[in-house]
Amino acid sequence: MNSPKTGGPNLRRGILILVPFALYPVIDFIFRIANGLIAPDLSAEFSLNAAQLGLISSVFFIAFGLSQLPLGLALDRFGPRRTTLFLLATAIAGALLFVRADDPVGLILGRILLGIGMSASLIAGIKAATLWLPGRLPIATLILVGSTGVGGMIATVPFAEALAMYSWRDVLLGLTAAVALLFAVVACLVPGGGGERTGSIFRQMAGFSPVLRSGGLWRFAPIAMAGVGVGSAYQTLWAPLWLRDVAHFTPSKIAWTMLGMLGVYAVGNFLFGWLVQRFMNQGRSTMSIILAAFLMFVGCQIALALQITEWAVPLWIFASLTLAGAYAIYPVVTGNFPSEFAARASSSLNFLVFASVFAIQWLIGVIIDGFPNASDGGFAAEAYQWAFAVGIVLQLLAVAWYFLSRPAGGDR
């Protein structure tokens, strides 16, 4: 299941190669969140209504999600260097089109290209780790995931401060320059190769079949789908609204709480990656530590569903810390397949997870909309209780599925 460990010069070389792939998710997450922060400027400049703003924001995620399966094929066929350079060039073109847009169509096209260009922000790094950091996939994967938390931190208070000093176009131009710099770093540090072009593209497309039919994917996928789906829904929308409507935090306190949550989320992934890697090196079950973290994450949600508001900040902080358990499923799934299938395995999982993020985000909204608003115009506290309860049930069902479907010998 796992490749032999490397050391010495090979290890140092692998770490150096991973650096640009760890920067890629940072930039991706800033672009994901940026539209929410510049929405008032876009609305005023282009006379956009709420539906148009929602469309402009969502096309990024639609393009990102639909890119996952072709992305896995491209990474396995052409390798991470060529694929990443192409996608970063696409992202630069999309960012420039967005910044220079003079109508909503230009904004939409720019966000579509950005979604495609950022689509490899996690999977390209996982593919690179299977090639140049064999035996260290768990810690490499969670470093990549943790980098999104760094991007989330930058996209909160620091990004808002930048918008207070400069126009939204200037701020996004600066972010585009960061993408161009990343392009140069990838070109300089990442070697070519790593692709398998010995067969036709149709034969490689058929390689998705054993992945999608494998218990090595479906035994673990529900944990990632439910955990990451719920966690992402909270991080990107419902946590700050819960803090507003249930805990009655001020906007400033919400902003600083979210900054803390994303910071702990990043640190938690780094630390948990090290811990899972240590378990793997010692021959101990990685699923035991993953499930422990996952169930602690669910426990935090139970307390939040009970609306213990005096513990709101530590509960959300600890939930952000233990969310790493759901993301640790990525290296488990990837490790169940040969390296030539690594990108197709991880991109298949990412596609399923991304679909679940959309579904759970929507489901929470539907549940909350089923209750009348509170007297102050916010969402009802009872609505959050029911929405959180549904998410908790989905996650516990995913754990039950894992135990019911695992082989007699257990999993590592």
Short mmCIF file of C-alpha atoms in Angstrom, two decimals:
data_model
loop_
_atom_site.label_atom_id
_atom_site.label_comp_id
_atom_site.label_asym_id
_atom_site.label_seq_id
_atom_site.Cartn_x
_atom_site.Cartn_y
_atom_site.Cartn_z
CA MET A 1 0.00 0.00 0.00
CA ASN A 2 2.77 2.45 0.85
CA SER A 3 6.03 3.06 -0.94
CA PRO A 4 9.34 2.79 0.88
CA LYS A 5 10.53 5.79 2.74
CA THR A 6 13.16 8.06 1.25
CA GLY A 7 15.83 10.01 3.04
CA GLY A 8 18.87 12.22 2.64
CA PRO A 9 19.16 14.18 -0.63
CA ASN A 10 16.03 12.56 -2.06
CA LEU A 11 13.99 13.73 0.93
CA ARG A 12 15.34 17.29 0.70
CA ARG A 13 14.65 17.33 -3.02
CA GLY A 14 11.10 16.09 -2.46
CA ILE A 15 10.42 18.75 0.16
CA LEU A 16 11.74 21.46 -2.17
CA ILE A 17 9.50 20.20 -4.98
CA LEU A 18 6.48 20.25 -2.65
CA VAL A 19 6.96 23.95 -1.75
CA PRO A 20 5.15 25.43 -4.80
CA PHE A 21 2.36 22.87 -4.44
CA ALA A 22 1.87 24.02 -0.84
CA LEU A 23 1.58 27.63 -2.04
CA TYR A 24 -1.00 26.72 -4.70
CA PRO A 25 -3.86 26.03 -2.17
CA VAL A 26 -3.09 29.30 -0.35
CA ILE A 27 -3.80 31.33 -3.50
CA ASP A 28 -6.76 29.13 -4.44
CA PHE A 29 -8.51 29.73 -1.12
CA ILE A 30 -8.05 33.50 -1.38
CA PHE A 31 -9.69 33.45 -4.80
CA ARG A 32 -12.52 31.28 -3.45
CA ILE A 33 -13.40 33.74 -0.71
CA ALA A 34 -12.47 37.00 -2.48
CA ASN A 35 -15.80 37.41 -4.24
CA GLY A 36 -17.64 37.64 -0.94
CA LEU A 37 -15.41 40.49 0.20
CA ILE A 38 -15.56 42.46 -3.06
CA ALA A 39 -19.31 41.79 -3.57
CA PRO A 40 -20.36 45.31 -2.44
CA ASP A 41 -17.94 46.86 -4.96
CA LEU A 42 -19.10 44.58 -7.77
CA SER A 43 -22.75 45.23 -6.95
CA ALA A 44 -22.26 48.99 -7.03
CA GLU A 45 -20.07 49.10 -10.15
CA PHE A 46 -22.04 46.63 -12.29
CA SER A 47 -25.54 47.14 -10.79
CA LEU A 48 -25.78 43.48 -9.80
CA ASN A 49 -28.60 41.92 -7.81
CA ALA A 50 -28.17 39.09 -5.30
CA ALA A 51 -28.87 36.37 -7.89
CA GLN A 52 -26.24 37.75 -10.26
CA LEU A 53 -23.69 38.00 -7.45
CA GLY A 54 -24.44 34.42 -6.49
CA LEU A 55 -24.00 33.24 -10.08
CA ILE A 56 -20.68 35.05 -10.49
CA SER A 57 -19.39 33.48 -7.30
CA SER A 58 -20.72 29.97 -7.89
CA VAL A 59 -19.37 29.48 -11.42
CA PHE A 60 -15.87 29.26 -9.90
CA PHE A 61 -16.93 26.21 -7.87
CA ILE A 62 -18.85 24.63 -10.73
CA ALA A 63 -15.80 24.90 -13.02
CA PHE A 64 -13.54 23.66 -10.21
CA GLY A 65 -15.71 20.61 -9.51
CA LEU A 66 -16.28 19.63 -13.15
CA SER A 67 -12.52 19.80 -13.74
CA GLN A 68 -11.68 17.10 -11.19
CA LEU A 69 -12.02 13.93 -13.29
CA PRO A 70 -10.26 15.32 -16.41
CA LEU A 71 -7.64 16.74 -14.05
CA GLY A 72 -6.86 13.31 -12.60
CA LEU A 73 -6.39 11.92 -16.09
CA ALA A 74 -4.12 14.81 -17.12
CA LEU A 75 -1.92 14.51 -14.02
CA ASP A 76 -1.47 10.77 -14.48
CA ARG A 77 -0.83 11.17 -18.23
CA PHE A 78 1.32 14.32 -18.40
CA GLY A 79 2.69 14.64 -14.87
CA PRO A 80 2.30 17.45 -12.31
CA ARG A 81 4.69 19.96 -13.88
CA ARG A 82 3.09 20.29 -17.31
CA THR A 83 -0.46 20.05 -15.98
CA THR A 84 0.11 22.64 -13.24
CA LEU A 85 1.82 25.13 -15.56
CA PHE A 86 -1.09 24.90 -18.00
CA LEU A 87 -3.64 25.42 -15.25
CA LEU A 88 -1.75 28.33 -13.66
CA ALA A 89 -1.60 30.01 -17.07
CA THR A 90 -5.37 29.49 -17.36
CA ALA A 91 -5.83 31.05 -13.89
CA ILE A 92 -3.74 34.09 -14.86
CA ALA A 93 -5.84 34.58 -17.99
CA GLY A 94 -9.04 34.26 -15.94
CA ALA A 95 -7.87 36.70 -13.27
CA LEU A 96 -6.88 39.30 -15.88
CA LEU A 97 -10.21 38.88 -17.67
CA PHE A 98 -12.06 39.33 -14.36
CA VAL A 99 -10.07 42.43 -13.40
CA ARG A 100 -10.50 44.05 -16.83
CA ALA A 101 -14.18 43.11 -17.19
CA ASP A 102 -16.61 45.89 -18.05
CA ASP A 103 -19.79 43.80 -17.83
CA PRO A 104 -21.10 40.76 -15.89
CA VAL A 105 -20.28 38.40 -18.78
CA GLY A 106 -16.59 39.22 -18.42
CA LEU A 107 -16.78 38.60 -14.68
CA ILE A 108 -18.44 35.21 -15.23
CA LEU A 109 -15.94 34.09 -17.88
CA GLY A 110 -13.06 35.21 -15.68
CA ARG A 111 -14.36 33.23 -12.70
CA ILE A 112 -14.87 30.11 -14.87
CA LEU A 113 -11.24 30.25 -16.03
CA LEU A 114 -10.12 30.86 -12.45
CA GLY A 115 -12.07 27.80 -11.28
CA ILE A 116 -10.41 25.65 -13.92
CA GLY A 117 -7.00 27.14 -13.18
CA MET A 118 -7.26 26.53 -9.43
CA SER A 119 -8.73 23.02 -9.79
CA ALA A 120 -5.41 21.23 -9.19
CA SER A 121 -4.56 23.11 -5.99
CA LEU A 122 -4.74 19.93 -3.89
CA ILE A 123 -4.54 17.05 -6.36
CA ALA A 124 -1.38 18.19 -8.16
CA GLY A 125 0.47 18.27 -4.85
CA ILE A 126 -0.80 14.78 -3.92
CA LYS A 127 0.43 13.45 -7.28
CA ALA A 128 3.81 15.15 -6.74
CA ALA A 129 4.08 13.63 -3.26
CA THR A 130 3.46 10.11 -4.59
CA LEU A 131 6.33 10.65 -7.05
CA TRP A 132 8.94 12.52 -5.01
CA LEU A 133 7.98 11.92 -1.37
CA PRO A 134 7.03 8.22 -1.33
CA GLY A 135 6.18 6.94 2.11
CA ARG A 136 5.28 10.43 3.33
CA LEU A 137 1.93 10.90 1.64
CA PRO A 138 -0.12 11.49 4.85
CA ILE A 139 1.95 14.41 6.13
CA ALA A 140 2.38 15.85 2.61
CA THR A 141 -1.38 15.71 1.96
CA LEU A 142 -2.32 17.41 5.22
CA ILE A 143 0.32 20.10 4.69
CA LEU A 144 -1.42 20.82 1.37
CA VAL A 145 -4.84 20.86 3.05
CA GLY A 146 -3.53 23.02 5.91
CA SER A 147 -2.28 25.55 3.38
CA THR A 148 -5.90 26.32 2.52
CA GLY A 149 -6.29 27.52 6.11
CA VAL A 150 -3.39 29.92 5.59
CA GLY A 151 -5.17 31.22 2.49
CA GLY A 152 -8.37 31.54 4.49
CA MET A 153 -6.60 33.61 7.15
CA ILE A 154 -5.21 35.95 4.49
CA ALA A 155 -8.66 36.20 2.89
CA THR A 156 -10.27 37.51 6.09
CA VAL A 157 -8.85 40.49 8.00
CA PRO A 158 -5.69 41.07 5.86
CA PHE A 159 -7.64 41.00 2.58
CA ALA A 160 -10.27 43.34 4.00
CA GLU A 161 -7.53 45.74 5.10
CA ALA A 162 -6.06 45.70 1.60
CA LEU A 163 -9.48 46.51 0.12
CA ALA A 164 -9.74 49.46 2.50
CA MET A 165 -6.53 50.92 1.04
CA TYR A 166 -6.76 49.94 -2.65
CA SER A 167 -9.44 49.29 -5.26
CA TRP A 168 -10.67 45.73 -5.75
CA ARG A 169 -9.05 45.67 -9.19
CA ASP A 170 -5.65 46.61 -7.77
CA VAL A 171 -5.90 44.01 -4.99
CA LEU A 172 -6.80 41.25 -7.45
CA LEU A 173 -3.99 42.36 -9.77
CA GLY A 174 -1.62 41.85 -6.87
CA LEU A 175 -3.07 38.37 -6.34
CA THR A 176 -2.65 37.69 -10.08
CA ALA A 177 1.01 38.66 -9.78
CA ALA A 178 1.31 36.04 -7.01
CA VAL A 179 -0.07 33.41 -9.43
CA ALA A 180 2.50 34.47 -12.04
CA LEU A 181 5.25 34.14 -9.43
CA LEU A 182 3.99 30.68 -8.53
CA PHE A 183 4.09 29.76 -12.24
CA ALA A 184 7.78 30.73 -12.32
CA VAL A 185 8.53 28.76 -9.15
CA VAL A 186 6.86 25.63 -10.53
CA ALA A 187 8.80 26.02 -13.78
CA CYS A 188 12.08 26.29 -11.85
CA LEU A 189 11.63 23.72 -9.08
CA VAL A 190 9.36 20.95 -10.38
CA PRO A 191 10.98 18.39 -12.68
CA GLY A 192 9.24 17.04 -15.73
CA GLY A 193 8.03 13.49 -16.07
CA GLY A 194 5.80 11.57 -13.75
CA GLY A 195 3.25 10.85 -16.45
CA GLU A 196 2.20 7.54 -17.98
CA ARG A 197 1.64 7.97 -21.73
CA THR A 198 2.31 4.40 -22.76
CA GLY A 199 -1.30 3.77 -23.79
CA SER A 200 -4.02 5.68 -25.58
CA ILE A 201 -5.99 8.33 -23.75
CA PHE A 202 -9.07 6.11 -24.03
CA ARG A 203 -7.21 3.34 -22.21
CA GLN A 204 -6.26 5.79 -19.48
CA MET A 205 -9.85 7.01 -19.25
CA ALA A 206 -10.84 3.39 -18.71
CA GLY A 207 -8.46 3.50 -15.73
CA PHE A 208 -11.16 5.37 -13.83
CA SER A 209 -13.29 2.22 -13.88
CA PRO A 210 -11.25 0.17 -11.37
CA VAL A 211 -10.94 3.24 -9.15
CA LEU A 212 -14.67 3.96 -9.14
CA ARG A 213 -15.51 0.30 -8.57
CA SER A 214 -12.96 -0.24 -5.81
CA GLY A 215 -13.72 -0.71 -2.15
CA GLY A 216 -10.48 1.23 -1.62
CA LEU A 217 -12.47 4.31 -2.60
CA TRP A 218 -16.02 3.63 -1.42
CA ARG A 219 -15.12 2.19 1.98
CA PHE A 220 -13.59 5.52 3.01
CA ALA A 221 -15.22 8.14 0.78
CA PRO A 222 -18.38 8.68 2.91
CA ILE A 223 -16.28 9.84 5.89
CA ALA A 224 -14.53 12.45 3.74
CA MET A 225 -17.76 13.41 1.97
CA ALA A 226 -19.74 13.93 5.17
CA GLY A 227 -16.93 15.43 7.27
CA VAL A 228 -15.43 17.76 4.68
CA GLY A 229 -18.91 18.59 3.34
CA VAL A 230 -20.16 19.69 6.76
CA GLY A 231 -16.86 21.34 7.73
CA SER A 232 -16.62 23.35 4.51
CA ALA A 233 -20.25 24.41 4.79
CA TYR A 234 -19.56 25.77 8.27
CA GLN A 235 -16.24 27.41 7.39
CA THR A 236 -17.46 29.20 4.29
CA LEU A 237 -20.93 30.30 5.40
CA TRP A 238 -22.79 28.91 8.40
CA ALA A 239 -20.27 29.34 11.24
CA PRO A 240 -20.25 33.15 11.03
CA LEU A 241 -24.04 33.21 10.69
CA TRP A 242 -24.39 30.93 13.74
CA LEU A 243 -22.07 33.25 15.67
CA ARG A 244 -24.30 36.17 14.63
CA ASP A 245 -27.73 34.62 15.20
CA VAL A 246 -27.16 32.20 18.09
CA ALA A 247 -24.15 33.55 20.01
CA HIS A 248 -24.97 37.19 19.09
CA PHE A 249 -21.36 38.13 18.33
CA THR A 250 -20.52 41.53 16.87
CA PRO A 251 -19.16 41.66 13.28
CA SER A 252 -15.67 42.40 14.61
CA LYS A 253 -15.76 39.46 17.01
CA ILE A 254 -17.03 37.19 14.24
CA ALA A 255 -14.17 38.26 11.94
CA TRP A 256 -11.53 37.58 14.58
CA THR A 257 -13.15 34.27 15.56
CA MET A 258 -13.09 33.15 11.91
CA LEU A 259 -9.45 34.22 11.63
CA GLY A 260 -8.66 32.09 14.68
CA MET A 261 -10.66 29.15 13.33
CA LEU A 262 -8.82 29.16 10.01
CA GLY A 263 -5.46 29.55 11.71
CA VAL A 264 -6.12 26.58 13.99
CA TYR A 265 -7.45 24.64 11.01
CA ALA A 266 -4.12 25.13 9.24
CA VAL A 267 -2.06 24.22 12.29
CA GLY A 268 -4.32 21.24 13.01
CA ASN A 269 -3.72 19.78 9.55
CA PHE A 270 0.04 20.24 9.87
CA LEU A 271 0.14 18.59 13.31
CA PHE A 272 -2.33 15.86 12.42
CA GLY A 273 -0.38 15.09 9.25
CA TRP A 274 2.74 14.57 11.36
CA LEU A 275 0.82 12.36 13.79
CA VAL A 276 -0.75 10.18 11.08
CA GLN A 277 2.64 9.88 9.37
CA ARG A 278 4.17 8.75 12.69
CA PHE A 279 1.46 6.14 13.16
CA MET A 280 2.05 4.84 9.65
CA ASN A 281 5.84 4.66 10.13
CA GLN A 282 5.32 2.68 13.35
CA GLY A 283 3.03 0.22 11.62
CA ARG A 284 0.02 1.32 13.66
CA SER A 285 -3.48 1.78 12.28
CA THR A 286 -3.91 5.25 10.78
CA MET A 287 -7.68 4.79 10.75
CA SER A 288 -7.74 4.62 14.55
CA ILE A 289 -6.34 8.16 14.89
CA ILE A 290 -8.43 9.42 11.95
CA LEU A 291 -11.67 8.11 13.49
CA ALA A 292 -10.74 9.50 16.90
CA ALA A 293 -10.31 13.00 15.45
CA PHE A 294 -13.44 12.63 13.32
CA LEU A 295 -15.59 11.66 16.30
CA MET A 296 -14.20 14.56 18.34
CA PHE A 297 -15.21 16.82 15.44
CA VAL A 298 -18.72 15.38 15.62
CA GLY A 299 -18.73 15.87 19.40
CA CYS A 300 -18.04 19.58 18.95
CA GLN A 301 -20.99 19.80 16.60
CA ILE A 302 -23.25 18.13 19.16
CA ALA A 303 -22.30 20.81 21.69
CA LEU A 304 -22.90 23.52 19.06
CA ALA A 305 -26.27 22.00 18.19
CA LEU A 306 -27.15 22.20 21.90
CA GLN A 307 -26.16 25.89 21.60
CA ILE A 308 -23.76 26.09 24.53
CA THR A 309 -22.94 29.67 23.57
CA GLU A 310 -20.65 30.41 26.51
CA TRP A 311 -18.24 27.90 24.93
CA ALA A 312 -18.81 29.12 21.36
CA VAL A 313 -15.23 30.19 20.60
CA PRO A 314 -13.42 27.11 22.01
CA LEU A 315 -15.99 24.79 20.42
CA TRP A 316 -15.55 26.28 16.95
CA ILE A 317 -11.77 26.38 17.42
CA PHE A 318 -11.63 22.71 18.46
CA ALA A 319 -13.98 21.75 15.62
CA SER A 320 -11.58 23.44 13.17
CA LEU A 321 -8.67 21.55 14.74
CA THR A 322 -10.29 18.10 14.52
CA LEU A 323 -11.68 18.60 10.99
CA ALA A 324 -8.27 17.29 9.87
CA GLY A 325 -9.57 13.78 10.58
CA ALA A 326 -11.91 13.94 7.58
CA TYR A 327 -9.20 15.28 5.26
CA ALA A 328 -6.79 12.51 6.32
CA ILE A 329 -8.95 10.11 4.28
CA TYR A 330 -7.28 11.49 1.12
CA PRO A 331 -3.88 9.79 1.66
CA VAL A 332 -5.65 6.62 2.83
CA VAL A 333 -7.58 6.39 -0.44
CA THR A 334 -4.61 7.37 -2.62
CA GLY A 335 -2.41 4.82 -0.85
CA ASN A 336 -4.81 2.04 -1.84
CA PHE A 337 -3.87 2.43 -5.53
CA PRO A 338 -0.62 2.17 -7.53
CA SER A 339 1.21 5.47 -8.11
CA GLU A 340 0.16 5.58 -11.78
CA PHE A 341 -3.47 5.77 -10.57
CA ALA A 342 -2.75 8.26 -7.76
CA ALA A 343 -4.21 11.36 -9.41
CA ARG A 344 -7.27 9.53 -10.72
CA ALA A 345 -7.94 8.09 -7.26
CA SER A 346 -7.52 11.40 -5.41
CA SER A 347 -9.42 13.41 -8.04
CA SER A 348 -12.30 10.89 -7.94
CA LEU A 349 -12.48 11.35 -4.18
CA ASN A 350 -12.19 15.12 -4.57
CA PHE A 351 -15.07 15.10 -7.06
CA LEU A 352 -17.26 13.18 -4.61
CA VAL A 353 -16.26 15.47 -1.75
CA PHE A 354 -16.87 18.59 -3.83
CA ALA A 355 -20.33 17.33 -4.79
CA SER A 356 -21.08 16.70 -1.12
CA VAL A 357 -19.98 20.23 -0.18
CA PHE A 358 -22.55 21.62 -2.62
CA ALA A 359 -25.27 19.23 -1.46
CA ILE A 360 -24.72 19.77 2.27
CA GLN A 361 -24.41 23.55 1.91
CA TRP A 362 -27.71 23.57 0.04
CA LEU A 363 -29.38 21.12 2.47
CA ILE A 364 -28.48 23.25 5.50
CA GLY A 365 -29.98 26.29 3.76
CA VAL A 366 -33.18 24.39 2.93
CA ILE A 367 -33.58 23.26 6.54
CA ILE A 368 -32.98 26.74 7.93
CA ASP A 369 -35.37 28.28 5.41
CA GLY A 370 -38.06 25.93 6.73
CA PHE A 371 -38.27 27.99 9.95
CA PRO A 372 -39.54 31.56 10.32
CA ASN A 373 -36.85 34.17 10.88
CA ALA A 374 -36.10 35.49 14.35
CA SER A 375 -37.55 38.83 15.46
CA ASP A 376 -34.26 40.63 14.70
CA GLY A 377 -34.33 39.42 11.08
CA GLY A 378 -31.68 36.72 11.53
CA PHE A 379 -32.24 32.98 11.22
CA ALA A 380 -34.00 31.15 14.05
CA ALA A 381 -31.84 29.41 16.66
CA GLU A 382 -34.04 26.31 16.41
CA ALA A 383 -33.35 26.13 12.68
CA TYR A 384 -29.61 25.81 13.32
CA GLN A 385 -30.27 23.01 15.80
CA TRP A 386 -32.11 20.93 13.23
CA ALA A 387 -29.59 21.69 10.48
CA PHE A 388 -26.65 20.72 12.69
CA ALA A 389 -28.48 17.57 13.80
CA VAL A 390 -28.89 16.42 10.20
CA GLY A 391 -25.17 16.97 9.56
CA ILE A 392 -24.29 14.99 12.68
CA VAL A 393 -26.48 12.07 11.59
CA LEU A 394 -24.85 12.02 8.12
CA GLN A 395 -21.39 11.83 9.68
CA LEU A 396 -22.33 9.06 12.09
CA LEU A 397 -23.83 7.09 9.20
CA ALA A 398 -20.53 7.47 7.33
CA VAL A 399 -18.66 6.00 10.31
CA ALA A 400 -21.16 3.14 10.52
CA TRP A 401 -20.67 2.44 6.79
CA TYR A 402 -16.90 2.24 7.28
CA PHE A 403 -17.24 -0.40 9.99
CA LEU A 404 -19.88 -2.37 8.10
CA SER A 405 -17.95 -2.41 4.81
CA ARG A 406 -14.36 -2.96 5.91
CA PRO A 407 -12.77 -6.38 5.27
CA ALA A 408 -12.29 -8.95 8.01
CA GLY A 409 -8.60 -8.05 8.40
CA GLY A 410 -9.34 -4.37 8.97
CA ASP A 411 -7.67 -1.33 7.39
CA ARG A 412 -4.38 0.38 7.98
#
